[in-house]
Coordinates of C-alpha atoms and ligand atoms in Angstrom, one line a residue:
Chain A
M45 CA -12.4 -3.6 26.4
N46 CA -12.2 -7.3 26.9
Q47 CA -8.6 -7.4 28.2
S48 CA -9.3 -10.5 30.2
D49 CA -9.9 -12.6 27.1
F50 CA -6.3 -12.2 25.9
P51 CA -3.7 -14.5 27.5
M52 CA -0.9 -12.3 26.2
L53 CA -2.1 -9.4 28.2
K54 CA -1.5 -11.4 31.4
K55 CA 2.2 -11.2 30.6
D56 CA 2.5 -7.6 31.8
I57 CA 3.1 -6.1 28.5
I58 CA 1.7 -3.0 26.8
Y59 CA 1.2 -4.0 23.2
F60 CA 1.1 -1.1 20.8
D61 CA 2.1 -2.8 17.7
N62 CA -1.4 -3.9 16.4
A63 CA -0.7 -2.7 12.9
A64 CA 1.9 -5.5 12.7
T65 CA -0.2 -8.2 14.2
T66 CA -2.9 -8.4 16.9
L67 CA -3.2 -10.6 20.0
K68 CA -5.5 -13.5 20.0
P69 CA -8.4 -13.9 22.4
K70 CA -8.9 -17.2 24.2
Q71 CA -12.1 -17.9 22.2
V72 CA -10.0 -18.1 19.0
L73 CA -7.3 -20.3 20.5
D74 CA -9.9 -22.6 22.0
K75 CA -11.7 -22.9 18.7
M76 CA -8.5 -23.9 16.9
N77 CA -7.5 -26.3 19.6
D78 CA -10.9 -27.9 19.4
Y79 CA -10.3 -28.6 15.8
Y80 CA -6.9 -30.2 16.5
E81 CA -8.2 -32.1 19.5
N82 CA -11.6 -33.2 18.5
Y83 CA -12.1 -33.4 14.8
S84 CA -8.7 -33.1 13.2
A85 CA -9.2 -34.4 9.7
N86 CA -8.6 -33.0 6.2
A87 CA -11.3 -31.0 4.4
H88 CA -13.1 -32.0 1.2
R89 CA -12.0 -35.7 1.4
G90 CA -13.0 -38.2 3.9
D91 CA -16.3 -40.1 4.2
Y92 CA -16.2 -40.3 7.9
D93 CA -17.8 -38.2 10.6
I94 CA -14.9 -36.1 11.8
S95 CA -13.9 -35.2 8.2
F96 CA -17.5 -34.2 7.5
K97 CA -17.4 -32.0 10.6
T98 CA -14.0 -30.4 9.4
D99 CA -15.6 -29.6 6.1
Q100 CA -18.6 -28.1 7.6
E101 CA -16.6 -25.9 10.0
Y102 CA -14.3 -24.8 7.2
E103 CA -17.1 -23.8 5.0
L104 CA -18.9 -22.2 7.9
A105 CA -15.8 -20.0 8.4
R106 CA -16.1 -18.9 4.7
E107 CA -19.7 -18.0 5.2
K108 CA -18.8 -16.0 8.3
V109 CA -16.2 -14.1 6.2
R110 CA -18.9 -13.5 3.5
K111 CA -21.3 -12.0 5.9
F112 CA -18.6 -10.0 7.7
I113 CA -17.7 -8.1 4.5
N114 CA -21.2 -8.4 3.0
A115 CA -20.2 -10.2 -0.1
R116 CA -23.0 -11.4 -2.3
E117 CA -21.9 -15.0 -2.6
V118 CA -19.8 -17.4 -0.6
E119 CA -17.9 -18.4 -3.8
E120 CA -16.4 -14.9 -3.8
I121 CA -14.4 -15.7 -0.6
I122 CA -11.1 -17.4 -1.2
F123 CA -8.9 -18.4 1.7
T124 CA -5.3 -17.4 1.2
S125 CA -2.3 -17.2 3.5
G126 CA -2.8 -13.4 4.0
T127 CA -3.0 -10.1 2.3
T128 CA 0.3 -10.6 0.5
E129 CA -0.7 -13.7 -1.1
S130 CA -4.1 -12.4 -2.0
L131 CA -2.6 -9.4 -3.8
N132 CA 0.0 -11.5 -5.6
M133 CA -2.9 -13.8 -6.8
V134 CA -4.7 -10.8 -8.2
A135 CA -1.7 -9.4 -9.9
N136 CA -0.4 -12.6 -11.4
G137 CA -3.7 -14.5 -11.9
F138 CA -5.8 -11.7 -13.3
F139 CA -4.0 -8.5 -14.2
K140 CA -1.0 -10.2 -15.8
K141 CA -3.2 -11.4 -18.7
Y142 CA -5.6 -8.5 -18.6
L143 CA -3.1 -5.6 -18.8
E144 CA -1.3 -4.7 -22.0
E145 CA 1.9 -3.0 -22.7
N146 CA 1.7 0.7 -21.4
D147 CA -1.5 0.2 -19.6
E148 CA -1.3 2.1 -16.3
I149 CA -1.7 0.9 -12.7
L150 CA -2.2 3.7 -10.1
I151 CA -0.9 3.3 -6.6
T152 CA 0.6 5.7 -4.1
M153 CA 3.9 6.3 -2.3
S154 CA 2.3 5.3 1.0
E155 CA 1.4 1.7 0.1
H156 CA 2.8 -1.3 2.0
A157 CA 5.4 -3.3 0.1
S158 CA 2.7 -6.0 -0.5
N159 CA 0.7 -3.5 -2.5
V160 CA 3.7 -2.2 -4.4
L161 CA 6.0 -5.1 -5.3
P162 CA 3.4 -7.3 -7.1
W163 CA 2.7 -4.3 -9.4
F164 CA 6.4 -3.4 -9.9
H165 CA 6.9 -7.0 -10.8
L166 CA 4.0 -6.9 -13.2
Q167 CA 5.6 -3.8 -14.8
N168 CA 8.8 -5.8 -15.3
T169 CA 7.2 -8.8 -16.7
N170 CA 4.3 -7.3 -18.6
G171 CA 5.3 -3.9 -19.8
C172 CA 2.5 -2.2 -18.0
L173 CA 3.3 1.0 -16.1
V174 CA 3.0 1.7 -12.4
K175 CA 2.2 5.4 -11.7
F176 CA 1.6 7.3 -8.5
I177 CA -1.4 9.3 -7.4
P178 CA 0.0 12.5 -6.0
L179 CA -0.7 12.9 -2.3
D180 CA -2.0 16.1 -0.7
A181 CA -0.1 18.2 1.8
N182 CA -0.9 15.7 4.6
H183 CA 0.2 12.8 2.3
Y184 CA -3.4 11.7 1.9
V185 CA -5.3 10.6 -1.2
T186 CA -8.1 12.8 -2.5
L187 CA -10.6 12.0 -5.2
E188 CA -9.4 15.2 -7.0
N189 CA -5.9 13.8 -7.2
V190 CA -7.1 10.5 -8.4
K191 CA -8.9 12.2 -11.2
K192 CA -5.8 14.1 -12.1
A193 CA -3.7 11.0 -12.2
V194 CA -6.1 8.9 -14.4
T195 CA -5.3 8.8 -18.1
P196 CA -7.0 6.9 -20.9
R197 CA -4.5 4.1 -20.3
T198 CA -5.3 3.7 -16.6
K199 CA -6.8 0.2 -16.0
L200 CA -6.3 -0.3 -12.4
I201 CA -6.2 1.6 -9.1
A202 CA -4.7 -0.4 -6.2
L203 CA -5.0 1.3 -2.8
A204 CA -5.0 0.5 0.9
G205 CA -8.2 1.4 2.6
I206 CA -6.2 2.6 5.6
T207 CA -2.4 2.9 5.3
N208 CA -0.1 1.4 7.8
V209 CA 2.3 4.2 8.6
L210 CA 0.1 7.4 8.4
G211 CA -3.2 5.6 9.1
D212 CA -5.1 7.8 6.6
E213 CA -8.4 6.4 5.3
R214 CA -9.0 6.7 1.6
P215 CA -12.3 7.6 0.0
I216 CA -12.5 4.2 -1.6
K217 CA -16.2 4.3 -2.4
E218 CA -15.9 7.6 -4.3
I219 CA -12.7 6.5 -6.1
T220 CA -14.4 3.2 -7.1
E221 CA -17.4 5.0 -8.5
F222 CA -15.2 7.3 -10.5
A223 CA -12.9 4.4 -11.6
H224 CA -15.8 2.2 -12.8
A225 CA -17.2 5.1 -14.8
H226 CA -13.9 5.1 -16.6
N227 CA -13.6 1.3 -16.9
I228 CA -10.9 1.1 -14.3
F229 CA -10.7 -1.8 -11.8
V230 CA -10.2 -1.2 -8.1
V231 CA -8.1 -3.4 -5.8
M232 CA -8.4 -2.6 -2.1
D233 CA -5.7 -3.7 0.3
G234 CA -7.8 -4.1 3.5
A235 CA -5.1 -5.2 5.8
Q236 CA -5.3 -2.2 8.1
S237 CA -9.0 -1.3 7.5
V238 CA -11.0 -4.5 7.7
P239 CA -9.9 -5.2 11.3
H240 CA -10.9 -1.8 12.5
K241 CA -14.1 -0.8 10.8
K242 CA -17.2 -2.2 9.1
T243 CA -16.3 -3.2 5.5
D244 CA -19.1 -3.6 3.0
V245 CA -17.9 -4.8 -0.4
C246 CA -21.2 -4.2 -2.0
D247 CA -21.3 -0.7 -0.9
L248 CA -17.7 0.0 -1.7
D249 CA -18.1 -1.9 -5.0
V250 CA -14.4 -2.7 -5.1
D251 CA -13.4 -5.4 -7.6
F252 CA -11.0 -7.2 -5.2
L253 CA -10.3 -6.9 -1.5
A254 CA -7.4 -8.5 0.4
F255 CA -7.0 -8.8 4.1
S256 CA -5.2 -10.9 6.8
G257 CA -6.6 -12.8 9.7
H258 CA -3.7 -12.2 12.1
K259 CA -4.4 -8.4 12.2
M260 CA -7.9 -9.0 13.4
C261 CA -7.5 -11.4 16.4
G262 CA -7.2 -14.4 14.0
P263 CA -4.3 -16.7 13.6
T264 CA -1.3 -16.2 11.3
G265 CA -1.1 -17.8 8.0
I266 CA -4.7 -17.2 7.0
G267 CA -6.2 -14.4 5.0
V268 CA -8.8 -13.7 2.4
L269 CA -9.1 -12.7 -1.2
Y270 CA -12.5 -11.3 -2.0
G271 CA -13.3 -10.8 -5.7
K272 CA -16.5 -10.2 -7.7
K273 CA -17.5 -13.5 -8.9
Q274 CA -17.3 -12.9 -12.6
L275 CA -13.8 -11.6 -12.1
L276 CA -12.7 -14.5 -9.9
E277 CA -14.0 -16.8 -12.6
E278 CA -11.3 -15.2 -14.8
L279 CA -8.6 -15.4 -12.3
D280 CA -6.1 -18.2 -13.2
P281 CA -5.0 -20.4 -10.4
I282 CA -1.3 -20.0 -9.6
N283 CA -1.2 -23.2 -7.6
M284 CA -2.2 -26.4 -9.3
G285 CA -2.7 -29.6 -7.4
G286 CA -5.0 -31.5 -5.1
G287 CA -8.3 -30.1 -4.0
M288 CA -8.7 -27.8 -7.0
N289 CA -9.0 -30.2 -9.9
E290 CA -12.1 -32.1 -11.2
S291 CA -10.3 -34.5 -13.3
F292 CA -7.1 -34.9 -15.4
D293 CA -5.9 -37.6 -17.7
D294 CA -3.2 -35.9 -19.7
P295 CA -2.0 -32.3 -20.1
Q296 CA -4.7 -31.5 -22.7
N297 CA -7.5 -32.5 -20.4
L298 CA -7.5 -30.6 -17.2
Y299 CA -10.8 -29.9 -15.5
F300 CA -10.8 -27.6 -12.5
K301 CA -13.3 -27.3 -9.8
D302 CA -15.6 -24.3 -9.5
L303 CA -15.0 -21.4 -7.2
P304 CA -13.8 -21.1 -4.5
H305 CA -12.0 -24.4 -4.5
R306 CA -10.3 -23.8 -7.9
L307 CA -8.2 -21.1 -6.2
E308 CA -7.4 -23.1 -3.0
A309 CA -5.0 -25.9 -4.2
G310 CA -3.6 -28.2 -1.6
T311 CA -4.7 -28.9 1.9
P312 CA -5.8 -25.5 3.1
N313 CA -5.0 -23.8 6.4
I314 CA -8.1 -25.5 8.1
A315 CA -7.3 -24.5 11.6
G316 CA -6.5 -21.0 10.5
A317 CA -9.8 -20.6 8.6
I318 CA -11.8 -21.9 11.5
G319 CA -9.9 -19.6 13.8
L320 CA -10.5 -16.7 11.5
G321 CA -14.3 -17.5 11.6
Q322 CA -14.2 -17.4 15.3
A323 CA -12.3 -14.1 15.4
I324 CA -15.0 -12.7 13.2
D325 CA -17.6 -13.8 15.7
Y326 CA -15.6 -12.4 18.4
L327 CA -15.3 -8.9 16.7
Q328 CA -18.9 -8.9 15.9
S329 CA -19.9 -9.7 19.4
I330 CA -18.3 -6.4 20.3
G331 CA -19.5 -4.7 17.2
M332 CA -17.3 -3.1 14.5
D333 CA -18.7 0.3 15.0
K334 CA -18.0 0.2 18.7
I335 CA -14.5 -1.0 18.1
N336 CA -13.9 1.8 15.6
E337 CA -15.4 4.5 17.9
Y338 CA -13.4 3.3 20.9
E339 CA -10.1 3.2 18.9
K340 CA -10.8 6.8 17.8
S341 CA -11.2 7.9 21.3
L342 CA -7.9 6.2 22.3
R343 CA -6.2 7.9 19.4
K344 CA -7.5 11.3 20.4
Y345 CA -6.5 10.7 24.0
A346 CA -3.0 9.8 23.0
I347 CA -2.6 12.6 20.4
D348 CA -3.8 15.3 22.9
K349 CA -1.0 14.3 25.2
L350 CA 1.6 13.7 22.6
I351 CA 1.2 17.2 20.9
K352 CA 2.1 18.8 24.2
I353 CA 5.6 17.2 24.2
P354 CA 7.7 19.8 22.3
Y355 CA 10.5 17.5 21.1
L356 CA 8.2 15.1 19.2
D357 CA 7.7 15.2 15.5
I358 CA 4.3 13.6 14.8
L359 CA 3.8 12.5 11.2
N360 CA 0.1 12.2 11.4
I361 CA -1.7 14.4 13.9
E362 CA -4.9 13.8 11.9
A363 CA -5.8 10.3 10.8
D364 CA -8.7 8.0 10.9
G365 CA -6.8 4.7 11.7
A366 CA -5.6 4.0 15.2
I367 CA -2.0 4.6 14.2
I368 CA 0.4 7.3 15.3
S369 CA 3.8 7.7 13.8
F370 CA 6.3 10.0 15.2
N371 CA 10.0 10.7 16.0
V372 CA 11.8 12.0 19.1
N373 CA 14.1 14.8 18.0
D374 CA 17.8 13.7 18.1
I375 CA 17.1 10.2 19.1
F376 CA 17.0 7.3 16.6
S377 CA 13.6 5.7 16.5
Q378 CA 15.1 2.3 17.3
D379 CA 16.7 3.5 20.4
V380 CA 13.4 4.8 21.6
A381 CA 11.8 1.5 20.9
Y382 CA 14.5 -0.2 22.9
Y383 CA 14.0 2.2 25.8
L384 CA 10.3 1.5 25.8
N385 CA 11.0 -2.3 25.6
K386 CA 12.7 -2.0 28.9
Y387 CA 9.4 -1.2 30.3
N388 CA 7.6 -4.0 28.4
I389 CA 6.0 -1.6 26.0
C390 CA 6.0 -3.0 22.4
V391 CA 6.2 -0.4 19.7
R392 CA 7.7 -0.6 16.3
A393 CA 10.6 1.4 14.8
G394 CA 11.5 1.5 11.2
N395 CA 10.1 2.1 7.8
H396 CA 7.1 -0.2 8.4
C397 CA 7.4 -1.9 5.0
A398 CA 6.6 1.4 3.3
K399 CA 10.0 2.0 1.8
I400 CA 8.9 4.4 -0.9
L401 CA 7.1 6.6 1.6
K402 CA 10.4 8.3 2.6
N403 CA 10.5 10.0 -0.9
E404 CA 7.1 11.5 0.0
V405 CA 7.5 12.5 3.7
G406 CA 11.2 13.0 3.7
I407 CA 11.6 10.8 6.8
K408 CA 13.0 7.3 6.5
N409 CA 12.2 5.8 9.9
S410 CA 9.7 6.5 12.6
L411 CA 8.2 5.0 15.7
R412 CA 4.8 3.7 15.3
I413 CA 2.2 3.0 17.9
S414 CA -1.1 1.3 16.8
F415 CA -4.0 0.5 19.0
Y416 CA -6.7 -2.2 19.1
F417 CA -9.8 -2.4 21.2
Y418 CA -8.0 -4.1 24.1
N419 CA -5.7 -1.2 24.6
T420 CA -6.6 1.3 27.4
K421 CA -6.1 4.9 28.4
S422 CA -4.1 3.9 31.4
E423 CA -1.6 2.0 29.1
I424 CA -1.3 5.3 27.1
D425 CA -0.6 7.2 30.3
D426 CA 2.2 4.8 31.2
F427 CA 3.6 5.2 27.7
I428 CA 3.3 9.0 27.8
E429 CA 5.1 9.1 31.2
L430 CA 8.1 7.4 29.6
I431 CA 8.1 9.5 26.5
K432 CA 7.8 12.7 28.5
N433 CA 11.1 12.2 30.1
K434 CA 13.7 12.8 27.4
E435 CA 16.7 12.7 29.9
K436 CA 15.7 9.3 31.1
M437 CA 15.2 8.2 27.6
K438 CA 18.8 9.3 26.7
V439 CA 20.3 7.4 29.7
E440 CA 18.2 4.3 29.3
M441 CA 18.1 3.9 25.6
I442 CA 21.3 1.7 25.6
Chain B
M200 CA 34.0 -2.1 33.6
D201 CA 31.1 -0.6 35.5
E202 CA 27.7 0.4 34.1
D203 CA 28.4 4.1 34.2
T204 CA 31.7 3.8 32.3
R205 CA 30.0 1.6 29.6
R206 CA 27.2 4.1 29.2
E207 CA 29.6 7.0 29.0
I208 CA 31.8 5.4 26.4
I209 CA 28.8 4.4 24.2
L210 CA 27.0 7.7 24.5
D211 CA 30.2 9.6 23.8
H212 CA 30.9 7.7 20.6
Y213 CA 27.2 7.9 19.6
N214 CA 27.1 11.7 20.1
N215 CA 30.5 12.3 18.6
P216 CA 31.4 9.4 16.3
I217 CA 34.8 9.5 14.8
H218 CA 35.1 9.5 11.0
K219 CA 31.4 9.7 10.4
K220 CA 31.2 11.1 6.9
V221 CA 31.8 10.1 3.3
P222 CA 35.5 10.4 2.7
N223 CA 36.6 13.2 0.5
N224 CA 38.4 11.2 -2.1
K225 CA 36.2 8.2 -1.8
E226 CA 37.4 6.5 -5.0
E227 CA 40.5 5.6 -3.1
Y228 CA 38.4 3.6 -0.7
E229 CA 36.7 0.2 -0.8
F230 CA 33.0 0.4 0.1
V231 CA 30.5 -1.9 1.8
N232 CA 27.0 -1.4 3.0
T233 CA 26.0 -3.4 6.1
N234 CA 22.5 -3.5 7.4
N235 CA 20.5 -5.4 9.9
S236 CA 17.5 -7.3 8.3
S237 CA 15.8 -7.5 11.7
C238 CA 16.0 -3.8 12.4
I239 CA 16.7 -0.6 10.6
D240 CA 20.4 0.0 11.1
N241 CA 22.1 0.8 7.9
L242 CA 25.7 1.7 7.6
D243 CA 28.0 2.5 4.7
I244 CA 31.7 1.8 5.5
Y245 CA 34.6 3.1 3.5
I246 CA 38.1 1.5 4.0
K247 CA 41.5 2.3 2.6
I248 CA 44.0 -0.5 2.6
K249 CA 47.6 -0.2 1.4
D250 CA 50.4 -2.8 1.7
N251 CA 48.2 -5.0 3.8
I252 CA 47.6 -2.2 6.4
I253 CA 44.4 -0.5 7.1
K254 CA 45.2 3.1 6.5
D255 CA 41.8 4.7 7.0
I256 CA 38.1 4.0 7.6
Y257 CA 35.0 6.2 7.4
F258 CA 31.4 5.5 7.9
D259 CA 28.0 7.0 7.1
G260 CA 24.4 6.1 7.4
E261 CA 21.6 5.8 9.9
A262 CA 21.8 3.5 12.9
C263 CA 21.0 3.2 16.5
A264 CA 23.2 4.2 19.4
I265 CA 24.8 0.8 19.8
S266 CA 25.6 0.3 16.1
T267 CA 26.9 3.8 15.6
S268 CA 29.1 3.9 18.7
S269 CA 30.4 0.4 18.0
C270 CA 31.3 1.5 14.5
S271 CA 33.1 4.5 15.8
I272 CA 35.1 2.5 18.3
M273 CA 35.9 -0.2 15.7
I274 CA 37.3 2.5 13.4
H275 CA 39.4 3.9 16.2
N276 CA 40.8 0.5 17.0
L277 CA 41.4 -0.8 13.5
I278 CA 43.2 2.0 11.8
G279 CA 46.9 1.1 11.6
K280 CA 46.3 -2.6 11.9
T281 CA 47.4 -5.2 9.4
I282 CA 44.7 -7.3 7.9
K283 CA 45.7 -10.2 10.0
E284 CA 45.7 -8.2 13.2
A285 CA 42.4 -6.7 12.3
K286 CA 40.8 -10.1 11.8
E287 CA 42.2 -11.2 15.1
Y288 CA 40.8 -8.2 16.8
I289 CA 37.4 -8.8 15.2
N290 CA 37.5 -12.4 16.2
N291 CA 38.2 -11.4 19.7
F292 CA 35.3 -8.9 19.8
Q293 CA 33.0 -11.6 18.5
N294 CA 34.1 -14.0 21.1
M295 CA 33.3 -11.4 23.7
L296 CA 29.8 -11.0 22.3
D297 CA 29.4 -14.8 22.2
E298 CA 30.5 -15.2 25.8
L299 CA 33.6 -17.2 24.8
P300 CA 37.1 -16.6 26.2
Y301 CA 38.6 -13.4 24.8
N302 CA 41.5 -11.1 25.3
E303 CA 40.4 -8.0 27.2
E304 CA 43.5 -5.9 26.6
V305 CA 43.3 -5.4 22.9
L306 CA 39.7 -4.4 22.9
N307 CA 39.9 -1.2 25.1
E308 CA 36.8 0.9 24.6
A309 CA 35.1 -1.9 22.8
L310 CA 34.8 -3.6 26.2
A311 CA 31.8 -1.4 26.7
Y312 CA 29.8 -4.1 24.9
N313 CA 31.0 -6.8 27.2
N314 CA 27.5 -7.4 28.6
I315 CA 25.4 -6.7 25.6
Y316 CA 24.8 -10.4 25.2
K317 CA 22.2 -9.9 27.9
Q318 CA 20.1 -8.0 25.3
N319 CA 19.9 -10.4 22.6
N320 CA 18.2 -8.0 20.2
R321 CA 21.1 -5.5 20.5
K322 CA 24.0 -8.0 20.1
H323 CA 23.7 -7.8 16.4
C324 CA 23.7 -4.0 16.5
A325 CA 27.1 -4.1 18.1
Y326 CA 28.4 -6.6 15.7
L327 CA 26.9 -5.0 12.5
P328 CA 29.9 -2.7 11.6
Y329 CA 32.3 -5.6 12.0
E330 CA 30.2 -7.8 9.8
G331 CA 30.5 -5.1 7.1
I332 CA 34.2 -4.6 7.4
L333 CA 34.8 -8.4 7.4
K334 CA 33.3 -8.6 4.0
I335 CA 36.1 -6.3 2.7
L336 CA 38.9 -7.9 4.6
N337 CA 38.0 -11.4 3.6
N338 CA 37.8 -10.4 0.0
Y339 CA 41.0 -8.5 0.1
Q340 CA 43.0 -11.6 0.9
S341 CA 41.4 -13.8 -1.8
Ligands
PLP671 C1 -1.4 -2.0 4.5 C2 -0.8 -3.4 4.5 N1 -0.9 -4.1 3.4 C3 -0.5 -5.4 3.4 C4 0.1 -6.0 4.5 C5 0.7 -7.3 4.4 O1 0.0 -8.2 5.3 P1 0.4 -9.7 5.5 O2 1.9 -9.6 5.9 O3 -0.5 -10.3 6.5 O4 0.3 -10.4 4.2 C6 0.2 -5.2 5.7 C7 0.8 -5.8 6.9 O5 1.7 -5.3 7.5 C8 -0.3 -3.9 5.7 O6 -0.2 -3.1 6.8

């Protein structure tokens, strides 16, 4: 779908690394350029026309995000630099003071580093304990296993909606329902799910949600922290400075602004936020359900062909996300990636920032291909032709 | 060196690397890990130095064809050299990668990487084992 909107796709590449970051449509680039060329001013400050316009566009982007994830109030949308910053804000601004020694945080072995390290760090500073929900035979999360892992000390469950190596989707709504019945908070890492399927925070009822603009056709350096308003009210700002204060005379008299500005100190990523707003418009003009359906058909198309190649070890034959991870027997994943690179096919080799996953699946590195709506079956055909020829691969990998 | 010879040397050392295991009496060896932050190559190198001479080297770990073969060739070429000679050799190898003047003769099979500069993302793979071993050699002198 929509290939012609993407300048990068005119460069004769096949881009299969959408879990890392996505390409940007011209509409988003134009919108950002428009800001820089036609009303480039700071937000929340000036009393002149272009600054007013900047402010309006910035806040309009926030409203677009609100609608996109169906948050109740626009104050619940905080612009951050990305998923990583959002998760760190929640860990250090909220759970650091909320959790006590020996309180338990539940995560899994298949989380991205950004949903592991903030909690490991909290354990080191706070004395709370990070525990792991056991995964099933496919390395997926089930509600049953969540129930088994919960103890009276469990205070938080932090999970990716869809994981970035195996692409499995978690039953977040059911988990949240169970969690809330036991006074447990739920933090959702939406980096791989929000770009690919409709997300409704009211329906899921998660307490916090983090996601990144660059994985959904938006610019780099912009992301979102959603939190239920009463919880965000309790979240201490990590950054202090301009834009977030109401008044200050001396250290005893600091007055901060209300949400969301209290949590957005400093000049924000204005162009980024406006670009993200445009990316949301763009995705919605296609329709999230349609995107999701199309990606599923791409994945099925690719899997049906890949499983016929005998020397491949596919880590996730079944998965909801548009991610396929695999290894070519006897060939180091990176060599395969270099081979494909010679044909302008961009795929990722490595551990994909899920360094503890190897303890679970017993495989350190893999190749990952990940689709977005602008990928096509004919691109998959080209890729399969190259993967099907192991002898060629062996000769051309160096 | 023609393309086929290069490929043959690299694949030969990749498929049958020399000294690719943890040495039996590893307490006699100095150890260094070397990895590539921009990719996933990860090598452990064990080196035994006595009287200023490199007596033995082993390596282990997971790495791509270029890093693995380069490490194997490096080991073959460095065993028996004095520290000073080893450093000269490494310097020479680096010059080749950086397209600076270098002495072809001493490099023998390592010449297989003489056009790797054309693939910028693989240059570091070829140099990775050298980076590791230099850490030990530089420390040894000080
Ligand atoms: C599941 C998951 N969580 C978090 C992140 C971190 O996102 P960012 O680097 O945009 O902060 C990623 C990105 O790779 C991811 O895939």
